[in-house]
Every structure is written in C-alpha cells, then in structure tokens.
Amino acid sequence: MARPREFEADKALNGAMDVFWTHGYDKASLPLLLEGMGLSRGSFYKAFGDKKSVFLCIMLLYEEKAVSTAVALLKGGGVPDGLDRIAMLFASIVTAVVEGDTRGCLLCSSAAGPASQDLDIGEATHRLLGRMLDGFRSAIDASHWAKTGDAAKRVELSQMLLTHYIGLRTQARAQVAIPHLQASSEGLMALLRRKES
C-alpha cells in the first residue's frame, strides 16, 4: 500500500492527533481530519485506510509523546520519593490548564467515550491505562507506603491514583475552575503523605 513520505506522514499524524485530541474520536469528522492532516480525501484513504486506522496510529504516537513521559516521571525521573513524582505529575496537569491547554488527556477521552466499545480501540486504551497504572505502582513502591508491607493496599492506592488522574484530566477538559483542580490534587497528596499511626 502506498504511503506518503515519512516526514509527510509524521506531519499528517500530528495534525490528526490535534484533531482527535480537540474534538474526540466521535466528533472528529473526515473533513476535520483532512484539514488537520493536510491531505486530500484520496490521499487519506490511500495512505491510512480509514478513521479508525488513523486513530490507532495516533494512540501509538500519543503513547510516545505523553504516556511514556508520564510513566518515566512516575518510575523515577531523577526524583527519589515516589509521592513527589505523583505530585509533580498532578501539578503538570494544573499547569497545562493555567497555560490554556484544556484538551485534557487523549487517552482519558478515549476511555470515557463510545469509541472505547470498539474492540481494537478498547484494547489500545486499556494497554496504555495499564502502563499508567504500572507507573503509579512504581511511585507508590518508592514511597513510605512500601514500608507497610501491605501489597494489596499499594495496589488499591495505585488504582485510586489512576482514577484520580483520569478524573483530573477529564475535569481539565470540562474546564473546571483551576482552584478546584488544585484543591483536589493537593488534598489527595496530603492524604497520601499522612503516615499511618
């Protein structure tokens, strides 16, 4: 199958990612994709096949650009304490909103939308959420919670953190007031930093 040259493909996929990120999978119409990718209808179908195929490519691109960066921070990032890593990740979400980026998280939007009912999209979404969960678990294991010896509790905390992450990114997309986003994250971090008596 003919494909555009590599630099053209990269540019087109980055354009598609912006469209999906801004509008979500279901509202990313073909005209919006063609405009964002800078392709004609014929070139689009010849190079990528269909909307779903483009979106699956976008999920890989988003993994490289966003998910891998977040996971790297949670797994170390030069910060010894795991709770500090989590706080930095949540703070970066609030900072993005302060700077005007209210798109939220492409992964979270995919997980919350109807597109996740598609087998292939759902599988890709769950795989990336699994990477985030693993990152949170690594951060929790590098905190005072690791000293409790309660592995089940650390798993529960990791799942809670992933849920909070999804909620925070979804609230960012819904343009919830910045002080509420900050209070939510700071309150959770205060609870996590409270050592068991």
Tab-separated table of N, CA, C and O in Angstrom, residues 27-144:
chain	number	residue	atom	x	y	z
A	27	LYS	N	-16.407	12.932	17.283
A	27	LYS	CA	-16.691	14.215	16.630
A	27	LYS	C	-15.598	14.630	15.654
A	27	LYS	O	-15.695	15.683	15.032
A	28	ALA	N	-14.584	13.792	15.521
A	28	ALA	CA	-13.520	14.074	14.549
A	28	ALA	C	-14.002	13.606	13.175
A	28	ALA	O	-13.772	12.468	12.776
A	29	SER	N	-14.678	14.492	12.485
A	29	SER	CA	-15.242	14.147	11.176
A	29	SER	C	-14.140	14.039	10.135
A	29	SER	O	-13.018	14.537	10.320
A	30	LEU	N	-14.465	13.401	9.027
A	30	LEU	CA	-13.486	13.282	7.941
A	30	LEU	C	-13.038	14.657	7.437
A	30	LEU	O	-11.832	14.865	7.249
A	31	PRO	N	-13.948	15.624	7.210
A	31	PRO	CA	-13.483	16.955	6.785
A	31	PRO	C	-12.500	17.591	7.771
A	31	PRO	O	-11.515	18.201	7.361
A	32	LEU	N	-12.755	17.444	9.083
A	32	LEU	CA	-11.828	17.986	10.073
A	32	LEU	C	-10.475	17.290	9.997
A	32	LEU	O	-9.424	17.936	10.089
A	33	LEU	N	-10.500	15.971	9.816
A	33	LEU	CA	-9.249	15.224	9.719
A	33	LEU	C	-8.471	15.608	8.471
A	33	LEU	O	-7.252	15.789	8.514
A	34	LEU	N	-9.175	15.720	7.342
A	34	LEU	CA	-8.490	16.091	6.098
A	34	LEU	C	-7.832	17.457	6.228
A	34	LEU	O	-6.690	17.655	5.798
A	35	GLU	N	-8.549	18.398	6.849
A	35	GLU	CA	-7.985	19.741	7.041
A	35	GLU	C	-6.797	19.699	7.987
A	35	GLU	O	-5.745	20.299	7.710
A	36	GLY	N	-6.946	18.995	9.110
A	36	GLY	CA	-5.873	18.932	10.091
A	36	GLY	C	-4.641	18.208	9.589
A	36	GLY	O	-3.514	18.553	9.943
A	37	MET	N	-4.850	17.200	8.754
A	37	MET	CA	-3.733	16.400	8.251
A	37	MET	C	-3.138	16.973	6.974
A	37	MET	O	-2.058	16.547	6.548
A	38	GLY	N	-3.844	17.905	6.358
A	38	GLY	CA	-3.360	18.481	5.111
A	38	GLY	C	-3.371	17.506	3.954
A	38	GLY	O	-2.494	17.527	3.090
A	39	LEU	N	-4.403	16.636	3.932
A	39	LEU	CA	-4.494	15.606	2.898
A	39	LEU	C	-5.803	15.734	2.127
A	39	LEU	O	-6.804	16.219	2.652
A	40	SER	N	-5.761	15.273	0.899
A	40	SER	CA	-6.990	15.142	0.136
A	40	SER	C	-7.685	13.865	0.567
A	40	SER	O	-7.075	12.983	1.185
A	41	ARG	N	-8.954	13.727	0.227
A	41	ARG	CA	-9.696	12.522	0.584
A	41	ARG	C	-9.020	11.277	-0.010
A	41	ARG	O	-8.871	10.258	0.673
A	42	GLY	N	-8.604	11.378	-1.270
A	42	GLY	CA	-7.968	10.237	-1.926
A	42	GLY	C	-6.669	9.841	-1.240
A	42	GLY	O	-6.398	8.655	-1.029
A	43	SER	N	-5.847	10.837	-0.894
A	43	SER	CA	-4.574	10.551	-0.221
A	43	SER	C	-4.801	9.942	1.157
A	43	SER	O	-4.057	9.053	1.585
A	44	PHE	N	-5.827	10.421	1.838
A	44	PHE	CA	-6.151	9.895	3.163
A	44	PHE	C	-6.458	8.405	3.089
A	44	PHE	O	-5.877	7.591	3.818
A	45	TYR	N	-7.370	8.035	2.198
A	45	TYR	CA	-7.763	6.627	2.096
A	45	TYR	C	-6.629	5.754	1.590
A	45	TYR	O	-6.445	4.613	2.038
A	46	LYS	N	-5.845	6.297	0.662
A	46	LYS	CA	-4.733	5.518	0.098
A	46	LYS	C	-3.645	5.271	1.143
A	46	LYS	O	-3.075	4.184	1.224
A	47	ALA	N	-3.371	6.279	1.981
A	47	ALA	CA	-2.275	6.164	2.939
A	47	ALA	C	-2.675	5.489	4.238
A	47	ALA	O	-1.909	4.721	4.819
A	48	PHE	N	-3.917	5.763	4.707
A	48	PHE	CA	-4.287	5.314	6.044
A	48	PHE	C	-5.496	4.388	6.095
A	48	PHE	O	-5.721	3.733	7.105
A	49	GLY	N	-6.273	4.349	5.066
A	49	GLY	CA	-7.402	3.429	5.031
A	49	GLY	C	-8.686	4.007	5.566
A	49	GLY	O	-9.615	4.261	4.818
A	50	ASP	N	-8.755	4.237	6.872
A	50	ASP	CA	-9.985	4.764	7.447
A	50	ASP	C	-9.674	5.492	8.751
A	50	ASP	O	-8.536	5.505	9.235
A	51	LYS	N	-10.704	6.084	9.320
A	51	LYS	CA	-10.572	6.888	10.538
A	51	LYS	C	-10.039	6.058	11.704
A	51	LYS	O	-9.166	6.507	12.454
A	52	LYS	N	-10.551	4.857	11.867
A	52	LYS	CA	-10.110	4.012	12.969
A	52	LYS	C	-8.622	3.688	12.864
A	52	LYS	O	-7.898	3.723	13.870
A	53	SER	N	-8.149	3.392	11.671
A	53	SER	CA	-6.729	3.077	11.478
A	53	SER	C	-5.859	4.270	11.849
A	53	SER	O	-4.799	4.108	12.472
A	54	VAL	N	-6.315	5.459	11.477
A	54	VAL	CA	-5.568	6.667	11.840
A	54	VAL	C	-5.539	6.816	13.357
A	54	VAL	O	-4.505	7.110	13.944
A	55	PHE	N	-6.681	6.593	13.987
A	55	PHE	CA	-6.749	6.766	15.436
A	55	PHE	C	-5.824	5.786	16.158
A	55	PHE	O	-5.181	6.153	17.142
A	56	LEU	N	-5.750	4.553	15.684
A	56	LEU	CA	-4.855	3.581	16.310
A	56	LEU	C	-3.395	4.002	16.147
A	56	LEU	O	-2.577	3.798	17.048
A	57	CYS	N	-3.072	4.612	15.003
A	57	CYS	CA	-1.723	5.172	14.823
A	57	CYS	C	-1.494	6.316	15.807
A	57	CYS	O	-0.403	6.457	16.377
A	58	ILE	N	-2.541	7.116	16.011
A	58	ILE	CA	-2.450	8.250	16.921
A	58	ILE	C	-2.220	7.783	18.355
A	58	ILE	O	-1.482	8.408	19.121
A	59	MET	N	-2.850	6.681	18.722
A	59	MET	CA	-2.660	6.167	20.077
A	59	MET	C	-1.190	5.802	20.320
A	59	MET	O	-0.655	6.022	21.405
A	60	LEU	N	-0.544	5.254	19.297
A	60	LEU	CA	0.881	4.936	19.420
A	60	LEU	C	1.710	6.211	19.531
A	60	LEU	O	2.663	6.277	20.314
A	61	LEU	N	1.335	7.223	18.752
A	61	LEU	CA	2.038	8.499	18.798
A	61	LEU	C	1.840	9.168	20.152
A	61	LEU	O	2.778	9.714	20.733
A	62	TYR	N	0.608	9.097	20.675
A	62	TYR	CA	0.317	9.689	21.984
A	62	TYR	C	1.064	8.951	23.090
A	62	TYR	O	1.537	9.563	24.047
A	63	GLU	N	1.193	7.643	22.930
A	63	GLU	CA	1.966	6.871	23.894
A	63	GLU	C	3.403	7.361	23.940
A	63	GLU	O	3.983	7.557	25.018
A	64	GLU	N	3.966	7.586	22.766
A	64	GLU	CA	5.359	8.037	22.681
A	64	GLU	C	5.529	9.436	23.261
A	64	GLU	O	6.485	9.708	23.990
A	65	LYS	N	4.581	10.328	22.955
A	65	LYS	CA	4.747	11.733	23.329
A	65	LYS	C	4.285	12.049	24.743
A	65	LYS	O	4.844	12.938	25.389
A	66	ALA	N	3.247	11.386	25.221
A	66	ALA	CA	2.661	11.771	26.501
A	66	ALA	C	2.718	10.665	27.549
A	66	ALA	O	3.201	10.883	28.662
A	67	VAL	N	2.230	9.484	27.196
A	67	VAL	CA	2.148	8.411	28.193
A	67	VAL	C	3.544	7.995	28.661
A	67	VAL	O	3.795	7.866	29.865
A	68	SER	N	4.458	7.803	27.732
A	68	SER	CA	5.809	7.371	28.113
A	68	SER	C	6.498	8.410	28.989
A	68	SER	O	7.247	8.064	29.913
A	69	THR	N	6.243	9.686	28.727
A	69	THR	CA	6.826	10.758	29.533
A	69	THR	C	6.284	10.711	30.958
A	69	THR	O	7.036	10.827	31.932
A	70	ALA	N	4.959	10.537	31.083
A	70	ALA	CA	4.344	10.463	32.411
A	70	ALA	C	4.837	9.245	33.175
A	70	ALA	O	5.160	9.333	34.372
A	71	VAL	N	4.919	8.111	32.498
A	71	VAL	CA	5.369	6.878	33.156
A	71	VAL	C	6.830	7.006	33.584
A	71	VAL	O	7.205	6.560	34.682
A	72	ALA	N	7.653	7.635	32.748
A	72	ALA	CA	9.071	7.822	33.094
A	72	ALA	C	9.200	8.669	34.364
A	72	ALA	O	10.044	8.388	35.224
A	73	LEU	N	8.367	9.692	34.488
A	73	LEU	CA	8.383	10.514	35.698
A	73	LEU	C	7.970	9.688	36.911
A	73	LEU	O	8.625	9.715	37.959
A	74	LEU	N	6.891	8.925	36.772
A	74	LEU	CA	6.398	8.123	37.896
A	74	LEU	C	7.389	7.039	38.309
A	74	LEU	O	7.444	6.658	39.480
A	75	LYS	N	8.182	6.561	37.369
A	75	LYS	CA	9.126	5.484	37.669
A	75	LYS	C	10.491	5.992	38.116
A	75	LYS	O	11.378	5.189	38.402
A	76	GLY	N	10.669	7.283	38.158
A	76	GLY	CA	11.966	7.797	38.620
A	76	GLY	C	12.119	9.260	38.319
A	76	GLY	O	11.860	10.114	39.143
A	77	GLY	N	12.527	9.543	37.075
A	77	GLY	CA	12.681	10.929	36.653
A	77	GLY	C	13.662	11.715	37.496
A	77	GLY	O	13.581	12.942	37.577
A	78	GLY	N	14.602	11.010	38.170
A	78	GLY	CA	15.579	11.711	38.996
A	78	GLY	C	15.021	12.185	40.325
A	78	GLY	O	15.690	12.915	41.055
A	79	VAL	N	13.799	11.763	40.649
A	79	VAL	CA	13.162	12.175	41.912
A	79	VAL	C	13.048	10.937	42.808
A	79	VAL	O	12.309	10.007	42.469
A	80	PRO	N	13.757	10.902	43.941
A	80	PRO	CA	13.783	9.687	44.755
A	80	PRO	C	12.436	9.289	45.355
A	80	PRO	O	12.083	8.104	45.359
A	81	ASP	N	11.694	10.255	45.888
A	81	ASP	CA	10.449	9.926	46.580
A	81	ASP	C	9.284	9.796	45.604
A	81	ASP	O	8.999	10.696	44.820
A	82	GLY	N	8.595	8.654	45.675
A	82	GLY	CA	7.506	8.389	44.744
A	82	GLY	C	6.351	9.358	44.858
A	82	GLY	O	5.721	9.716	43.850
A	83	LEU	N	6.037	9.809	46.075
A	83	LEU	CA	4.928	10.753	46.236
A	83	LEU	C	5.260	12.100	45.607
A	83	LEU	O	4.370	12.779	45.086
A	84	ASP	N	6.535	12.484	45.633
A	84	ASP	CA	6.942	13.721	44.953
A	84	ASP	C	6.720	13.589	43.444
A	84	ASP	O	6.308	14.540	42.777
A	85	ARG	N	6.987	12.409	42.912
A	85	ARG	CA	6.770	12.181	41.472
A	85	ARG	C	5.291	12.335	41.125
A	85	ARG	O	4.928	12.966	40.114
A	86	ILE	N	4.432	11.745	41.955
A	86	ILE	CA	2.988	11.823	41.707
A	86	ILE	C	2.527	13.270	41.792
A	86	ILE	O	1.759	13.739	40.945
A	87	ALA	N	3.004	13.990	42.803
A	87	ALA	CA	2.634	15.399	42.961
A	87	ALA	C	3.072	16.217	41.744
A	87	ALA	O	2.345	17.102	41.291
A	88	MET	N	4.248	15.911	41.218
A	88	MET	CA	4.741	16.628	40.039
A	88	MET	C	3.862	16.360	38.827
A	88	MET	O	3.573	17.272	38.041
A	89	LEU	N	3.427	15.113	38.684
A	89	LEU	CA	2.558	14.778	37.553
A	89	LEU	C	1.239	15.527	37.653
A	89	LEU	O	0.785	16.134	36.678
A	90	PHE	N	0.616	15.506	38.836
A	90	PHE	CA	-0.656	16.201	39.003
A	90	PHE	C	-0.478	17.711	38.828
A	90	PHE	O	-1.326	18.383	38.234
A	91	ALA	N	0.627	18.256	39.340
A	91	ALA	CA	0.886	19.695	39.191
A	91	ALA	C	1.042	20.076	37.725
A	91	ALA	O	0.612	21.155	37.298
A	92	SER	N	1.628	19.170	36.929
A	92	SER	CA	1.812	19.473	35.500
A	92	SER	C	0.472	19.567	34.775
A	92	SER	O	0.332	20.320	33.809
A	93	ILE	N	-0.522	18.819	35.245
A	93	ILE	CA	-1.855	18.886	34.648
A	93	ILE	C	-2.468	20.251	34.913
A	93	ILE	O	-3.018	20.893	34.010
A	94	VAL	N	-2.365	20.697	36.161
A	94	VAL	CA	-2.910	22.005	36.524
A	94	VAL	C	-2.166	23.107	35.771
A	94	VAL	O	-2.781	24.049	35.261
A	95	THR	N	-0.846	22.984	35.674
A	95	THR	CA	-0.044	23.987	34.956
A	95	THR	C	-0.470	24.088	33.499
A	95	THR	O	-0.573	25.194	32.950
A	96	ALA	N	-0.736	22.953	32.875
A	96	ALA	CA	-1.181	22.964	31.470
A	96	ALA	C	-2.484	23.739	31.327
A	96	ALA	O	-2.659	24.515	30.370
A	97	VAL	N	-3.399	23.555	32.281
A	97	VAL	CA	-4.673	24.281	32.228
A	97	VAL	C	-4.437	25.771	32.433
A	97	VAL	O	-5.018	26.608	31.726
A	98	VAL	N	-3.586	26.122	33.387
A	98	VAL	CA	-3.256	27.530	33.641
A	98	VAL	C	-2.710	28.182	32.375
A	98	VAL	O	-3.007	29.347	32.068
A	99	GLU	N	-1.933	27.404	31.615
A	99	GLU	CA	-1.327	27.923	30.387
A	99	GLU	C	-2.270	27.864	29.192
A	99	GLU	O	-1.887	28.196	28.073
A	100	GLY	N	-3.512	27.428	29.424
A	100	GLY	CA	-4.532	27.490	28.368
A	100	GLY	C	-4.840	26.191	27.654
A	100	GLY	O	-5.660	26.166	26.739
A	101	ASP	N	-4.197	25.084	28.050
A	101	ASP	CA	-4.457	23.802	27.401
A	101	ASP	C	-5.561	23.077	28.165
A	101	ASP	O	-5.320	22.507	29.223
A	102	THR	N	-6.766	23.107	27.625
A	102	THR	CA	-7.911	22.456	28.283
A	102	THR	C	-8.363	21.220	27.506
A	102	THR	O	-9.508	20.786	27.635
A	103	ARG	N	-7.461	20.646	26.708
A	103	ARG	CA	-7.838	19.461	25.935
A	103	ARG	C	-7.935	18.217	26.809
A	103	ARG	O	-8.526	17.214	26.397
A	104	GLY	N	-7.355	18.263	28.000
A	104	GLY	CA	-7.361	17.085	28.856
A	104	GLY	C	-6.394	16.038	28.342
A	104	GLY	O	-5.301	16.353	27.888
A	105	CYS	N	-6.817	14.804	28.385
A	105	CYS	CA	-5.966	13.671	28.009
A	105	CYS	C	-6.633	12.892	26.883
A	105	CYS	O	-7.785	12.472	27.025
A	106	LEU	N	-5.938	12.717	25.789
A	106	LEU	CA	-6.478	11.964	24.656
A	106	LEU	C	-6.834	10.544	25.078
A	106	LEU	O	-7.870	10.005	24.688
A	107	LEU	N	-5.983	9.945	25.901
A	107	LEU	CA	-6.223	8.588	26.380
A	107	LEU	C	-7.475	8.531	27.246
A	107	LEU	O	-8.318	7.649	27.083
A	108	CYS	N	-7.602	9.491	28.181
A	108	CYS	CA	-8.762	9.505	29.081
A	108	CYS	C	-10.051	9.743	28.308
A	108	CYS	O	-11.084	9.129	28.596
A	109	SER	N	-9.997	10.629	27.320
A	109	SER	CA	-11.180	10.900	26.496
A	109	SER	C	-11.582	9.658	25.719
A	109	SER	O	-12.765	9.346	25.571
A	110	SER	N	-10.591	8.927	25.246
A	110	SER	CA	-10.863	7.691	24.518
A	110	SER	C	-11.512	6.666	25.434
A	110	SER	O	-12.472	5.987	25.059
A	111	ALA	N	-10.997	6.573	26.667
A	111	ALA	CA	-11.529	5.596	27.626
A	111	ALA	C	-12.967	5.925	28.013
A	111	ALA	O	-13.777	5.027	28.263
A	112	ALA	N	-13.289	7.221	28.047
A	112	ALA	CA	-14.621	7.636	28.508
A	112	ALA	C	-15.650	7.690	27.385
A	112	ALA	O	-16.850	7.739	27.653
A	113	GLY	N	-15.199	7.673	26.147
A	113	GLY	CA	-16.122	7.852	25.026
A	113	GLY	C	-16.618	6.545	24.433
A	113	GLY	O	-16.124	5.460	24.760
A	114	PRO	N	-17.598	6.656	23.551
A	114	PRO	CA	-18.168	5.470	22.904
A	114	PRO	C	-17.154	4.664	22.101
A	114	PRO	O	-17.327	3.463	21.912
A	115	ALA	N	-16.100	5.325	21.625
A	115	ALA	CA	-15.110	4.632	20.798
A	115	ALA	C	-14.459	3.478	21.541
A	115	ALA	O	-14.000	2.509	20.928
A	116	SER	N	-14.425	3.564	22.882
A	116	SER	CA	-13.768	2.508	23.662
A	116	SER	C	-14.512	1.176	23.566
A	116	SER	O	-13.975	0.136	23.943
A	117	GLN	N	-15.758	1.221	23.062
A	117	GLN	CA	-16.517	-0.023	22.885
A	117	GLN	C	-16.010	-0.823	21.692
A	117	GLN	O	-16.281	-2.020	21.571
A	118	ASP	N	-15.269	-0.150	20.808
A	118	ASP	CA	-14.639	-0.857	19.694
A	118	ASP	C	-13.533	-1.745	20.253
A	118	ASP	O	-12.734	-1.303	21.098
A	119	LEU	N	-13.466	-2.990	19.815
A	119	LEU	CA	-12.523	-3.961	20.369
A	119	LEU	C	-11.081	-3.483	20.267
A	119	LEU	O	-10.327	-3.526	21.248
A	120	ASP	N	-10.678	-3.013	19.097
A	120	ASP	CA	-9.283	-2.617	18.886
A	120	ASP	C	-8.939	-1.341	19.654
A	120	ASP	O	-7.877	-1.240	20.271
A	121	ILE	N	-9.833	-0.358	19.612
A	121	ILE	CA	-9.591	0.900	20.323
A	121	ILE	C	-9.616	0.648	21.829
A	121	ILE	O	-8.784	1.173	22.572
A	122	GLY	N	-10.561	-0.187	22.267
A	122	GLY	CA	-10.624	-0.520	23.684
A	122	GLY	C	-9.361	-1.216	24.163
A	122	GLY	O	-8.843	-0.922	25.246
A	123	GLU	N	-8.841	-2.113	23.353
A	123	GLU	CA	-7.617	-2.834	23.712
A	123	GLU	C	-6.436	-1.877	23.822
A	123	GLU	O	-5.637	-1.961	24.767
A	124	ALA	N	-6.316	-0.957	22.857
A	124	ALA	CA	-5.221	0.023	22.889
A	124	ALA	C	-5.350	0.936	24.104
A	124	ALA	O	-4.362	1.244	24.780
A	125	THR	N	-6.577	1.349	24.403
A	125	THR	CA	-6.820	2.225	25.540
A	125	THR	C	-6.459	1.534	26.846
A	125	THR	O	-5.760	2.096	27.704
A	126	HIS	N	-6.894	0.288	27.009
A	126	HIS	CA	-6.605	-0.442	28.238
A	126	HIS	C	-5.111	-0.716	28.403
A	126	HIS	O	-4.595	-0.718	29.526
A	127	ARG	N	-4.428	-0.936	27.295
A	127	ARG	CA	-2.983	-1.174	27.377
A	127	ARG	C	-2.264	0.069	27.909
A	127	ARG	O	-1.394	-0.023	28.788
A	128	LEU	N	-2.650	1.239	27.404
A	128	LEU	CA	-1.995	2.473	27.848
A	128	LEU	C	-2.385	2.819	29.278
A	128	LEU	O	-1.546	3.296	30.055
A	129	LEU	N	-3.645	2.577	29.642
A	129	LEU	CA	-4.038	2.781	31.033
A	129	LEU	C	-3.267	1.840	31.955
A	129	LEU	O	-2.908	2.205	33.079
A	130	GLY	N	-2.992	0.637	31.463
A	130	GLY	CA	-2.188	-0.312	32.230
A	130	GLY	C	-0.776	0.197	32.457
A	130	GLY	O	-0.199	-0.011	33.539
A	131	ARG	N	-0.217	0.868	31.475
A	131	ARG	CA	1.116	1.453	31.640
A	131	ARG	C	1.083	2.550	32.704
A	131	ARG	O	2.010	2.658	33.513
A	132	MET	N	0.027	3.365	32.690
A	132	MET	CA	-0.094	4.412	33.698
A	132	MET	C	-0.245	3.791	35.089
A	132	MET	O	0.369	4.257	36.058
A	133	LEU	N	-1.054	2.746	35.191
A	133	LEU	CA	-1.239	2.077	36.475
A	133	LEU	C	0.086	1.529	36.993
A	133	LEU	O	0.407	1.659	38.183
A	134	ASP	N	0.872	0.933	36.111
A	134	ASP	CA	2.183	0.411	36.486
A	134	ASP	C	3.098	1.532	36.969
A	134	ASP	O	3.877	1.361	37.910
A	135	GLY	N	2.988	2.699	36.317
A	135	GLY	CA	3.782	3.852	36.743
A	135	GLY	C	3.408	4.316	38.140
A	135	GLY	O	4.282	4.591	38.982
A	136	PHE	N	2.105	4.384	38.415
A	136	PHE	CA	1.663	4.770	39.751
A	136	PHE	C	2.115	3.747	40.795
A	136	PHE	O	2.516	4.122	41.903
A	137	ARG	N	2.072	2.480	40.433
A	137	ARG	CA	2.508	1.444	41.377
A	137	ARG	C	3.999	1.612	41.683
A	137	ARG	O	4.425	1.476	42.843
A	138	SER	N	4.794	1.929	40.697
A	138	SER	CA	6.222	2.144	40.920
A	138	SER	C	6.445	3.327	41.859
A	138	SER	O	7.324	3.282	42.734
A	139	ALA	N	5.659	4.382	41.662
A	139	ALA	CA	5.805	5.564	42.520
A	139	ALA	C	5.401	5.249	43.955
A	139	ALA	O	6.094	5.644	44.910
A	140	ILE	N	4.304	4.531	44.127
A	140	ILE	CA	3.870	4.151	45.476
A	140	ILE	C	4.916	3.263	46.147
A	140	ILE	O	5.210	3.386	47.342
A	141	ASP	N	5.524	2.363	45.374
A	141	ASP	CA	6.554	1.472	45.926
A	141	ASP	C	7.826	2.227	46.312
A	141	ASP	O	8.670	1.683	47.031
A	142	ALA	N	7.962	3.466	45.815
A	142	ALA	CA	9.125	4.293	46.164
A	142	ALA	C	8.751	5.347	47.210
A	142	ALA	O	9.398	6.390	47.313
A	143	SER	N	7.686	5.066	47.962
A	143	SER	CA	7.229	5.995	48.993
A	143	SER	C	7.170	5.285	50.346
A	143	SER	O	7.469	4.096	50.445
A	144	HIS	N	6.756	6.008	51.373
A	144	HIS	CA	6.667	5.399	52.706
A	144	HIS	C	5.645	4.270	52.751
A	144	HIS	O	5.682	3.425	53.646
